[in-house]
Short mmCIF file of C-alpha atoms in Angstrom, two decimals:
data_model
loop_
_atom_site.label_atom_id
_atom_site.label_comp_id
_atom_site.label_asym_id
_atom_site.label_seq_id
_atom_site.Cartn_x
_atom_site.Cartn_y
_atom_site.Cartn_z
CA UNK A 136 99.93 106.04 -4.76
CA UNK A 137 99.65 105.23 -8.47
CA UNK A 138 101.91 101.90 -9.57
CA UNK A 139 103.91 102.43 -12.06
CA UNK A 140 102.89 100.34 -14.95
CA UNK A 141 105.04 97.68 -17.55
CA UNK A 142 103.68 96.88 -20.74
CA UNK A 143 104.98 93.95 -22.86
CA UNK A 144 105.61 94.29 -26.31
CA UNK A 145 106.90 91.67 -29.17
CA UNK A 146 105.88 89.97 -32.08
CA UNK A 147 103.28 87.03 -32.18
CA UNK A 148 104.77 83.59 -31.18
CA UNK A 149 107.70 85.30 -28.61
CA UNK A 150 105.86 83.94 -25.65
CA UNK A 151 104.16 87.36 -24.39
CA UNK A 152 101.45 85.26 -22.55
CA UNK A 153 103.70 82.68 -21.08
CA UNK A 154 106.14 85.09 -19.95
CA UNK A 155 102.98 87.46 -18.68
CA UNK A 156 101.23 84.06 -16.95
CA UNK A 157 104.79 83.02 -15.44
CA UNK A 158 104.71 86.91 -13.60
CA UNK A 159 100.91 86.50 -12.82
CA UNK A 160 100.69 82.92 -11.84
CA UNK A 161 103.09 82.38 -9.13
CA UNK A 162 104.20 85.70 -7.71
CA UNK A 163 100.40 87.06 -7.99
CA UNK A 164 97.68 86.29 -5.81
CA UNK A 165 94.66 87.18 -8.65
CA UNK A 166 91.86 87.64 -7.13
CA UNK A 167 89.18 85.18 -7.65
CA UNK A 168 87.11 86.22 -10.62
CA UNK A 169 84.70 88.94 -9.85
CA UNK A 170 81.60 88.14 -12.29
CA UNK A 171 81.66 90.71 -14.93
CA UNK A 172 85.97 90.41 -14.90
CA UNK A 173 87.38 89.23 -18.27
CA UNK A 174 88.95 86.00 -18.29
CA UNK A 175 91.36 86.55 -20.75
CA UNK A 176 93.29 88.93 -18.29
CA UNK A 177 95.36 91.30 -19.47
CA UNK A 178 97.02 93.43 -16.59
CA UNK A 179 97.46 91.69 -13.29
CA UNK A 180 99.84 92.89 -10.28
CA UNK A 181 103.00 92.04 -9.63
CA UNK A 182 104.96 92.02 -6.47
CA UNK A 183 108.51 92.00 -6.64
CA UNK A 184 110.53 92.46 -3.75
CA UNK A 185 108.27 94.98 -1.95
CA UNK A 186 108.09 96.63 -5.24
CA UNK A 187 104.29 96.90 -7.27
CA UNK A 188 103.66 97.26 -10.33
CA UNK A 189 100.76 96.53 -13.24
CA UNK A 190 101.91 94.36 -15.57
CA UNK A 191 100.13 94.78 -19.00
CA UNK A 192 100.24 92.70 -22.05
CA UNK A 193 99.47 93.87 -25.09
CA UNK A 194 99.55 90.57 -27.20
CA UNK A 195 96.34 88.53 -28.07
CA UNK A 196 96.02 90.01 -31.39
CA UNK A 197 97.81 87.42 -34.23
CA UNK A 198 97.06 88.58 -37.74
CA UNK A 199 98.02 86.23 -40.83
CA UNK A 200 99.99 88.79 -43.07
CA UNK A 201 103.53 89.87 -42.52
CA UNK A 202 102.67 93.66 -42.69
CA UNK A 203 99.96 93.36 -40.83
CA UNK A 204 101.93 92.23 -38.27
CA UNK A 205 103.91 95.11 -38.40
CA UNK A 206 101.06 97.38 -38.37
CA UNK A 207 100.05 95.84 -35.10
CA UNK A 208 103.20 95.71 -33.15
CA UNK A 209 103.51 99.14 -34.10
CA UNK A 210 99.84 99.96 -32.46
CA UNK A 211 100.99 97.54 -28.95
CA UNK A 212 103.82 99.38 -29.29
CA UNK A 213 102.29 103.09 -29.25
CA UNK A 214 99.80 102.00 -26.72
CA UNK A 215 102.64 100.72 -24.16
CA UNK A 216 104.73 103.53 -24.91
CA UNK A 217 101.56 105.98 -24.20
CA UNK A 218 100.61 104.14 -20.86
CA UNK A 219 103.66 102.62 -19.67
CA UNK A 220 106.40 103.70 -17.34
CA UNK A 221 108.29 100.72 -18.33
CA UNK A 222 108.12 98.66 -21.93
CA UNK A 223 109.37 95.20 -21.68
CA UNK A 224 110.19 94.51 -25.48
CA UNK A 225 110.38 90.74 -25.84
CA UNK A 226 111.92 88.98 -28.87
CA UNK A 227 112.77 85.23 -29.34
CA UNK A 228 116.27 83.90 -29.37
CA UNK A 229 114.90 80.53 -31.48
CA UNK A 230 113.50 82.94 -34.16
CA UNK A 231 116.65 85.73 -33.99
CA UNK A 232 116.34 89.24 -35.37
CA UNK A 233 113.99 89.89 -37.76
CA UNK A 234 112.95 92.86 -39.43
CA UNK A 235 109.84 94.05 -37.57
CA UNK A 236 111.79 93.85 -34.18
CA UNK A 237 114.17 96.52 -35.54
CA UNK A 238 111.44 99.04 -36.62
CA UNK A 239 109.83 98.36 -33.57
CA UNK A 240 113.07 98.89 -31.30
CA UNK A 241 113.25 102.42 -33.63
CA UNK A 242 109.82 103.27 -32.23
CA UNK A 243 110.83 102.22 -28.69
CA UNK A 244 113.82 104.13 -28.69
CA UNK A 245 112.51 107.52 -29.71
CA UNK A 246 109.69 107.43 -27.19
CA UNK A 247 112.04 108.24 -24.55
CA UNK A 248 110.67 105.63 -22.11
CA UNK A 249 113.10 103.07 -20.15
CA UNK A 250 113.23 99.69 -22.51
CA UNK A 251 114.16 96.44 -21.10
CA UNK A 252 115.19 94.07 -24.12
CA UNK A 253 114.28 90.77 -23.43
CA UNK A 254 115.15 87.50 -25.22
CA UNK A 255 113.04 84.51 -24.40
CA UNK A 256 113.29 81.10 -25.24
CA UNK A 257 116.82 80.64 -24.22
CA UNK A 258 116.53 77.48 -22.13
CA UNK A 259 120.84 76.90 -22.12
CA UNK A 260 122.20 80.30 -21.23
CA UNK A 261 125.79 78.08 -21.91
CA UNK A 262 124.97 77.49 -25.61
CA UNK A 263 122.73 80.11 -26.88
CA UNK A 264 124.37 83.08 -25.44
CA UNK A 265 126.25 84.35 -28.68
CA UNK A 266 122.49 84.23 -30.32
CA UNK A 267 121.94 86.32 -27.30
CA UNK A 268 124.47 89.07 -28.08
CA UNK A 269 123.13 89.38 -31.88
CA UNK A 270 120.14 91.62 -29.98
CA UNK A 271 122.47 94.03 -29.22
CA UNK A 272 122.17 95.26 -32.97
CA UNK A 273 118.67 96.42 -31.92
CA UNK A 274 120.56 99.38 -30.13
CA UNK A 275 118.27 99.73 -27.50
CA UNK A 276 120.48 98.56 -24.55
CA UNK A 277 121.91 94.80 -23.14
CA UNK A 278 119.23 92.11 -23.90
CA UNK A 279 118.49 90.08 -21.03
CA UNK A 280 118.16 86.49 -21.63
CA UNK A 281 115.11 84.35 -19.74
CA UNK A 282 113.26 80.95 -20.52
CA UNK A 283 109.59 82.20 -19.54
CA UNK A 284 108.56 78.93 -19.76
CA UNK A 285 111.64 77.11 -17.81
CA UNK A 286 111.22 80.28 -15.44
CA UNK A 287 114.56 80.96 -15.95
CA UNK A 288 116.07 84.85 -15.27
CA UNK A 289 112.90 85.98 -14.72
CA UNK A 290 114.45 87.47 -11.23
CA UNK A 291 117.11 89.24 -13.25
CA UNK A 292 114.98 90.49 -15.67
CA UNK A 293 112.22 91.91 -12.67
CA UNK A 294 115.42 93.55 -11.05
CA UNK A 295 116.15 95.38 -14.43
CA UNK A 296 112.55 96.70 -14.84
CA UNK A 297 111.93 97.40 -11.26
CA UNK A 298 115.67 99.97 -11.61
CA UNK A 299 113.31 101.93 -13.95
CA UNK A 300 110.56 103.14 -11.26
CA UNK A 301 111.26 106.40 -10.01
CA UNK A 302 111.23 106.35 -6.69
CA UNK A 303 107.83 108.84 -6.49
CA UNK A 304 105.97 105.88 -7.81
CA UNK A 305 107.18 103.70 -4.88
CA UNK A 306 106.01 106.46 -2.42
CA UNK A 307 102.89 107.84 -1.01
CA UNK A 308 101.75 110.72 -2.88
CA UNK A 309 102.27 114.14 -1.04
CA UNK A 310 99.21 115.00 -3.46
CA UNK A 311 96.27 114.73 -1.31
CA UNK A 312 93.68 116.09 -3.82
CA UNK A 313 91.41 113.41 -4.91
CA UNK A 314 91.66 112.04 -8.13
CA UNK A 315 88.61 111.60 -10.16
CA UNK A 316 88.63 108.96 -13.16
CA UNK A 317 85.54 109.14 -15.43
CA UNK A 318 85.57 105.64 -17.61
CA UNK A 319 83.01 104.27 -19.94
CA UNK A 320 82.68 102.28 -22.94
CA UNK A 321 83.15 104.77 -26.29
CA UNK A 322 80.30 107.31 -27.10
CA UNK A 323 78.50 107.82 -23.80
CA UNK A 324 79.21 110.65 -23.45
CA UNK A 325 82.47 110.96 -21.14
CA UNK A 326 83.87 113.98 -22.63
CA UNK A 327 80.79 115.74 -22.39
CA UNK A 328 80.36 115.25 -18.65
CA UNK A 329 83.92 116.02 -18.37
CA UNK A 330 83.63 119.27 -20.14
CA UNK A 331 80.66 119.94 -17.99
CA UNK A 332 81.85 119.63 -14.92
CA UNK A 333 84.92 121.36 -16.03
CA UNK A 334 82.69 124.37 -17.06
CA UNK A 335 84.96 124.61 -19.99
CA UNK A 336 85.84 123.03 -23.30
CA UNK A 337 89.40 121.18 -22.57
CA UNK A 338 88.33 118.18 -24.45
CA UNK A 339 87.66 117.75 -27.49
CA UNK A 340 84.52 116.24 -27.63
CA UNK A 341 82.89 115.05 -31.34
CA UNK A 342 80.53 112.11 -32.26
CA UNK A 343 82.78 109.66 -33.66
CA UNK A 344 84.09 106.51 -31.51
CA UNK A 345 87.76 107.26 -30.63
CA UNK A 346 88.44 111.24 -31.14
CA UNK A 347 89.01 112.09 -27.82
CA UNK A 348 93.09 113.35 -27.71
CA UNK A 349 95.89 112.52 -24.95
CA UNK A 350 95.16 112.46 -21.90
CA UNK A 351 95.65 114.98 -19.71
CA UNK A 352 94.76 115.44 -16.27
CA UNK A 353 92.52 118.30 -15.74
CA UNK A 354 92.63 120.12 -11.96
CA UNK A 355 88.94 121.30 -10.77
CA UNK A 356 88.00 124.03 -8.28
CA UNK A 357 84.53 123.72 -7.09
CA UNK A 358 83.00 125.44 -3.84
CA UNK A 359 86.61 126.29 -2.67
CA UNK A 360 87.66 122.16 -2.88
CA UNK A 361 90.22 121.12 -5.62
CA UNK A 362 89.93 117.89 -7.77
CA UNK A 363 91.87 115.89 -10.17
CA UNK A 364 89.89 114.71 -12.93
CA UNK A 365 91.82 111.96 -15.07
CA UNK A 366 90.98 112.20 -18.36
CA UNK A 367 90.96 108.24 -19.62
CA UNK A 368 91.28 109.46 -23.50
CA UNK A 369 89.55 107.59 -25.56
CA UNK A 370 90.99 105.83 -28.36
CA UNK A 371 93.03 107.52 -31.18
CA UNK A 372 92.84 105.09 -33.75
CA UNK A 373 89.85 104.31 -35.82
CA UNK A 374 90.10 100.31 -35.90
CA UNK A 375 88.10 98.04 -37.51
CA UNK A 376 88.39 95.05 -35.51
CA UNK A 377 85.88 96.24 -32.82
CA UNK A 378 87.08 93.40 -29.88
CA UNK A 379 90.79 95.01 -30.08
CA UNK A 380 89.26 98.14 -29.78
CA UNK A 381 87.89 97.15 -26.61
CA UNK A 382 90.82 95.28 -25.42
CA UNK A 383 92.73 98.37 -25.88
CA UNK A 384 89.86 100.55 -24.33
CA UNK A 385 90.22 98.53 -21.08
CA UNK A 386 94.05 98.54 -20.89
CA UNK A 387 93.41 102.66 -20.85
CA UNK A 388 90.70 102.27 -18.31
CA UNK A 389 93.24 99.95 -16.03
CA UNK A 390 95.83 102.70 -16.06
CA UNK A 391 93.18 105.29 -15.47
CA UNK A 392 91.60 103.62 -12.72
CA UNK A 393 94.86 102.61 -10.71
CA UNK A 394 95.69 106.14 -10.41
CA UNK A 395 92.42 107.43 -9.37
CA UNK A 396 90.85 107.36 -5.50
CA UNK A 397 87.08 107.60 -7.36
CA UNK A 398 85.66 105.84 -10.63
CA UNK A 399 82.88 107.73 -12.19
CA UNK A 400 81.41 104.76 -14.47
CA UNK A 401 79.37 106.48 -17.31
CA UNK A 402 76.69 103.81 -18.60
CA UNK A 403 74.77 105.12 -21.65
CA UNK A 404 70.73 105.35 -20.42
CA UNK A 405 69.71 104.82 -23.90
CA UNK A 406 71.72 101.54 -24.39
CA UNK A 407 71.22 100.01 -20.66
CA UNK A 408 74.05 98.74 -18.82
CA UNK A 409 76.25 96.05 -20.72
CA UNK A 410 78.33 93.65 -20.25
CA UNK A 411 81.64 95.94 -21.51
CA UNK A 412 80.14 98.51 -18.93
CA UNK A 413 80.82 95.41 -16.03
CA UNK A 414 84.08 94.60 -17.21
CA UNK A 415 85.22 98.08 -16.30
CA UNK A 416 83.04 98.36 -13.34
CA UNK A 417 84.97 94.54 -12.18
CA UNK A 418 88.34 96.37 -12.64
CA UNK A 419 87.42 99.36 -10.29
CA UNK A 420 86.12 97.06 -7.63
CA UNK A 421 88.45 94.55 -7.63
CA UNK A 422 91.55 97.49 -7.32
CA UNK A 423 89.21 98.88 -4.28
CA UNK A 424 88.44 102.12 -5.72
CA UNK A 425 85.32 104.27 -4.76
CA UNK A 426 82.87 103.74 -7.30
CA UNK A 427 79.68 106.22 -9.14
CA UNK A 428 77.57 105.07 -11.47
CA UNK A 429 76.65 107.75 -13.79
CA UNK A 430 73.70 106.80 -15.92
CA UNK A 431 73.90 109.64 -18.79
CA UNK A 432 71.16 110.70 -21.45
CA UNK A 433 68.96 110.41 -18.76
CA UNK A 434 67.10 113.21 -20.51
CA UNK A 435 66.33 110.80 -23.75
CA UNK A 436 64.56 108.64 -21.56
CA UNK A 437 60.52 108.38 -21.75
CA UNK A 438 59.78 108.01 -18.15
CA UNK A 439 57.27 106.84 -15.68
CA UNK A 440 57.04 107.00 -11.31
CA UNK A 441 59.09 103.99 -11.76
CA UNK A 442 61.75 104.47 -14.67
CA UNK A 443 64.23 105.06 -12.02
CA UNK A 444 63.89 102.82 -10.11
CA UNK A 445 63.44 99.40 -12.57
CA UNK A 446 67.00 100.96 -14.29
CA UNK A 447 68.18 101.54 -10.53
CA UNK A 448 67.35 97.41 -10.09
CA UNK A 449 68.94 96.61 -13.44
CA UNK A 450 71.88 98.05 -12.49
CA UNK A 451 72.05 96.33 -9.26
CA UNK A 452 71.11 92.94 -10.71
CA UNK A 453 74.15 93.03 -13.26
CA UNK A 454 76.77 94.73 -10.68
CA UNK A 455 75.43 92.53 -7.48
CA UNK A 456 79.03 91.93 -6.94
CA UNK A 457 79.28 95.72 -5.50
CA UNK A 458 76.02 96.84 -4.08
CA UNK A 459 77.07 99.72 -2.08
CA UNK A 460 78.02 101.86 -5.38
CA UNK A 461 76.41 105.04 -5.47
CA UNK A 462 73.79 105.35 -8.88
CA UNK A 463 73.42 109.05 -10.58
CA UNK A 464 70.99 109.71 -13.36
CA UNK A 465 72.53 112.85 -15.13
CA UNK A 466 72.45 114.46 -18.54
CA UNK A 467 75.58 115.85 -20.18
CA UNK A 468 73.05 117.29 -22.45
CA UNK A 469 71.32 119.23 -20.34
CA UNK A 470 73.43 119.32 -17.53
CA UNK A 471 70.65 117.82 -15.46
CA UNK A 472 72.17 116.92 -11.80
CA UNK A 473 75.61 116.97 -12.86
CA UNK A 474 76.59 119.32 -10.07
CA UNK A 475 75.05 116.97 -7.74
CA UNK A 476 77.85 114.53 -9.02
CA UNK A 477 80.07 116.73 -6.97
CA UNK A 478 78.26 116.01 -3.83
CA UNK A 479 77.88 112.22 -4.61
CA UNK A 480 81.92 112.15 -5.47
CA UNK A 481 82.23 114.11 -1.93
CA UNK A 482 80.43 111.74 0.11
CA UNK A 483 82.64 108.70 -1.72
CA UNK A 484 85.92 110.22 -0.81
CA UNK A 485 84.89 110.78 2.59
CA UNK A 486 84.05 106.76 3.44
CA UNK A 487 86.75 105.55 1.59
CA UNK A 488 89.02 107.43 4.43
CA UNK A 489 86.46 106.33 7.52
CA UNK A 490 87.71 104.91 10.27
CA UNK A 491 86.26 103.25 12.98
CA UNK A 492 86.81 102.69 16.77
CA UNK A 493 88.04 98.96 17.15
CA UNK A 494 85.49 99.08 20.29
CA UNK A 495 82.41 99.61 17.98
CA UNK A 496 83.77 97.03 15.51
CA UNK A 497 83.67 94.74 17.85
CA UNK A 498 80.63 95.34 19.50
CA UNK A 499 79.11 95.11 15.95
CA UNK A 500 81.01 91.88 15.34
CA UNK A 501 79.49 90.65 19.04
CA UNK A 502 75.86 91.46 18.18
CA UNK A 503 76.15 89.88 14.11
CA UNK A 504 77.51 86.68 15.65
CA UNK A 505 74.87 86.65 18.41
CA UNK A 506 72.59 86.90 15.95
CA UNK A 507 73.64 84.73 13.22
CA UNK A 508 75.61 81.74 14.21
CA UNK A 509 79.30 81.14 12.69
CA UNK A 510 79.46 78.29 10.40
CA UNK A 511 80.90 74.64 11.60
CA UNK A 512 82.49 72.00 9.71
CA UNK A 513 82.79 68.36 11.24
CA UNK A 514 82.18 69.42 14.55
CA UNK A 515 84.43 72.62 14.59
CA UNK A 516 82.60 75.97 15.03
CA UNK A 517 83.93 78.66 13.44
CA UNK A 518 85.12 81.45 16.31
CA UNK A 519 85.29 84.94 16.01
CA UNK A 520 87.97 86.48 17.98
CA UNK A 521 88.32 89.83 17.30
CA UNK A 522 88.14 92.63 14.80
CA UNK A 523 90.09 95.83 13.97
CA UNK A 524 90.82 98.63 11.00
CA UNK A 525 93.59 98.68 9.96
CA UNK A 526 93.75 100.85 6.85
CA UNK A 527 91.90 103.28 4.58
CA UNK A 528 90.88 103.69 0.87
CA UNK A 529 89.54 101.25 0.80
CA UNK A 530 88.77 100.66 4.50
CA UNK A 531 90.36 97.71 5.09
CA UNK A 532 89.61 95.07 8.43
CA UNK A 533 91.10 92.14 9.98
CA UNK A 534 89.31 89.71 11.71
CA UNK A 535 90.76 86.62 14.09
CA UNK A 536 89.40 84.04 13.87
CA UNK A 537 90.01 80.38 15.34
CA UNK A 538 90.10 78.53 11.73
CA UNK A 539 90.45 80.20 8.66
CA UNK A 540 89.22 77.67 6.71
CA UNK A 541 85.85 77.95 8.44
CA UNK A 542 85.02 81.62 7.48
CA UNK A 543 83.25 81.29 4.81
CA UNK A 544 82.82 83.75 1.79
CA UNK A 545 79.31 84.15 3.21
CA UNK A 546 79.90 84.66 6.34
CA UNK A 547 82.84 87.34 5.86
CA UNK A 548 79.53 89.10 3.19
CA UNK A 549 77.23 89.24 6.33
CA UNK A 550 79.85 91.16 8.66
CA UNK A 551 80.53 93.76 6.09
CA UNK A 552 76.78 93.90 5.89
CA UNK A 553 76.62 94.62 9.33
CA UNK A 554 79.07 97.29 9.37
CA UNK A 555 77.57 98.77 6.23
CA UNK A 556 74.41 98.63 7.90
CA UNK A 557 76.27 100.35 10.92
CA UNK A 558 78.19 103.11 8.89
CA UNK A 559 76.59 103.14 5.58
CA UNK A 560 80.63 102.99 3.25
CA UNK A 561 78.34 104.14 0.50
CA UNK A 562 80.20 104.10 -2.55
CA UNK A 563 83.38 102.28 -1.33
CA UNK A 564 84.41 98.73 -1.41
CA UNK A 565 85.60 97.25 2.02
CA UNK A 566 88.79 94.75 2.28
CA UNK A 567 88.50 91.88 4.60
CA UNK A 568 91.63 89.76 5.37
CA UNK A 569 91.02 86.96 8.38
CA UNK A 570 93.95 85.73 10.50
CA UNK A 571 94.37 82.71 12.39
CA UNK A 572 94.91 82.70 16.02
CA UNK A 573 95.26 79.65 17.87
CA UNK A 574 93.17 79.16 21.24
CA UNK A 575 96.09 79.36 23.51
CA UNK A 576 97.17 82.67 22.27
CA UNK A 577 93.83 84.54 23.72
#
């Protein structure tokens, strides 16, 4: 299922981060930081009444000239309308209409995606509602009036954006045919792959940054099994400010990767992994996704008996957050094991959907404890109850436990060991959510 995703849009100063922190603070659980995860978040997900979506915000950049400002909106605004299902244009009821909001609504409203107009700021909806009504002029529909930092209407504005979804995104897809995102930092050589594996040219592929057209999602036959391959475009515009270039890069890889079972993460062999490539490798763990490592240019490499395997450790030392990814060395070049990619993608989708008996979980769980004792706090040993799956891509457990505080991070790291070491999950992240159960209730 992909979730549909709502971009905010609006001029500097309108309160795009508070409104975006207001959504993501309280009605988010973000998960804790995964090492190699920006701080300065920019999508995060959003429950709203048993409705999820990917919120996205597209502020952060706050250039000194008028036009300039202008020129920007214009670019959040072609990037949301590109990516989102849902734009969420915000304006400022303190500041009222300006110029830029109009051009921007203009833009907005010949994209033919749903707009919510939303004015901030208004912390009296008794007195400033005729400031309000002045948005109407924007023509793009009835503004809706919140205080993002009061937290005020912030329900009635969710229930407007949330009317949007179609009701496909809020369903399972009938489409069982995995879906294949290949993501990377610019220029290493994702097209090529792509074309490669296609066997065809249907992308564009040339040597400068950010030439790479729309995207468009590419189906694959290969020995008799169909694939999706999402193509994660790279970026249209030629920017000079090379940070917003990768901001913008990882708001494409976000919307990419949420729609895709399997991440293909294409690290450049020349370059070595960076820390840009672990940003979008935390993105595609943290959503759950099956995850490839694709070291290209493989074939530019002067090698030894032990190339492999000191790149193979570098890899692992900067990702140790998700050890069981799977780690290709291919060359788009030369097309040097690219068809084993296939096999490696194969193997991926097939653990993501594992399932195992709740019997052998818990004989596994009966031997790890046996073997390593449960933490104890003050007195209190942690007890392990019980352990069952209850859900696929990613395999996901629950385990009951006497006192939640007591299971430890480390602890919960050394059962998934076991049952990796049980049942391999190469490739795919596991999910582990612990429940309480009080003695009496055994």
């Amino acid at each position: 299922m992909s979730k549909p995703i709502v971009a905010i849009v609006g001029r500097p100063n309108v309160g795009k981060s508070t409104l975006f922190n207001a959504l993501a603070g309280e009605m988010i659980s973000i998960v804790k930081d995964t090492p190699g995860v920006t701080r300065d978040r920019i999508y995060a997900d959003v429950n709203w009444l048993n409705m999820q979506f990917t919120l996205i915000d597209t502020g952060g950049i706050e250039p000194e000239s008028k036009d300039v400002i202008l020129s920007q909106m214009r670019e959040q605004a072609e990037i949301a309308i590109e990516t989102a299902d849902v734009i969420v244009f915000l304006t400022d009821v303190r500041q009222g209409l300006i110029d830029s909001d109009a051009k921007v609504a203009d833009m907005l409203r010949r994209s033919n995606k749903p707009v919510v107009l939303v004015v901030n700021k208004v912390d009296s909806f008794e007195k400033l509602m005729p400031d309000v009504y002045e948005f109407y002029n924007l023509g793009i529909g009835e503004p809706v009036p919140i205080s993002a930092a009061s937290r005020l209407g912030i329900g009635d504005m969710l229930d407007e954006i949330t009317k949007h979804f179609k009701p496909e995104q809020l369903q399972e897809e009938e489409d069982d045919r995995p879906r294949i995102a290949i993501v990377g930092k610019p220029n290493v050589g994702k097209s090529s792959i792509v074309n490669k594996l296609l066997g065809e040219n249907r992308v564009i592929v040339s040597d400068i940054a950010g030439t790479t057209r729309d995207a468009v999602d590419t189906e694959v036959k290969y020995h008799g099994r169909e694939y999706i391959f999402i193509d994660t475009a790279g970026l249209r515009r030629k920017s000079k400010i090379k940070e917003e270039l990768e901001r913008y890069s990882i708001i494409r890889t976000v919307s990419a990767v949420e729609r895709a079972d399997v991440v293909v993460i294409v690290i450049d062999a020349v370059e070595g992994i960076t820390e840009q490539d672990a940003k979008i490798a935390g993105i595609a763990h943290e959503r759950g996704k099956g995850i490839v490592i694709a070291v290209n240019k493989w074939d530019a490499i002067e090698k030894n008996d032990k190339t492999i395997y000191q790149f193979t450790n570098k890899v692992r030392e900067v990702l140790a957050y998700m050890p069981y990814a799977e780690i290709i060395f291919v060359s788009a070049l030369t097309g040097q094991r690219l068809n084993k990619l296939y096999e490696v993608i194969d193997v991926v989708i097939e653990n993501r959907s594992m399932r195992i008996a709740t019997g052998v979980l818990n004989e596994i769980l009966t031997e790890a404890v046996a073997l390593q004792q449960p933490p104890s706090d003050k007195g209190k040993r942690l007890k392990l109850y019980y352990m069952t799956q209850v859900s696929v891509k990613p395999p996901t457990f629950v385990i009951f436990v006497n006192d939640k505080e007591l299971m430890h991070f480390s602890y919960t790291r050394y059962i998934e060991n076991k049952i990796r070491e049980a049942f391999g999950f190469r490739g795919t992240s596991l999910k582990f959510i612990t429940r309480e159960r009080k003695e009496k209730d055994q």
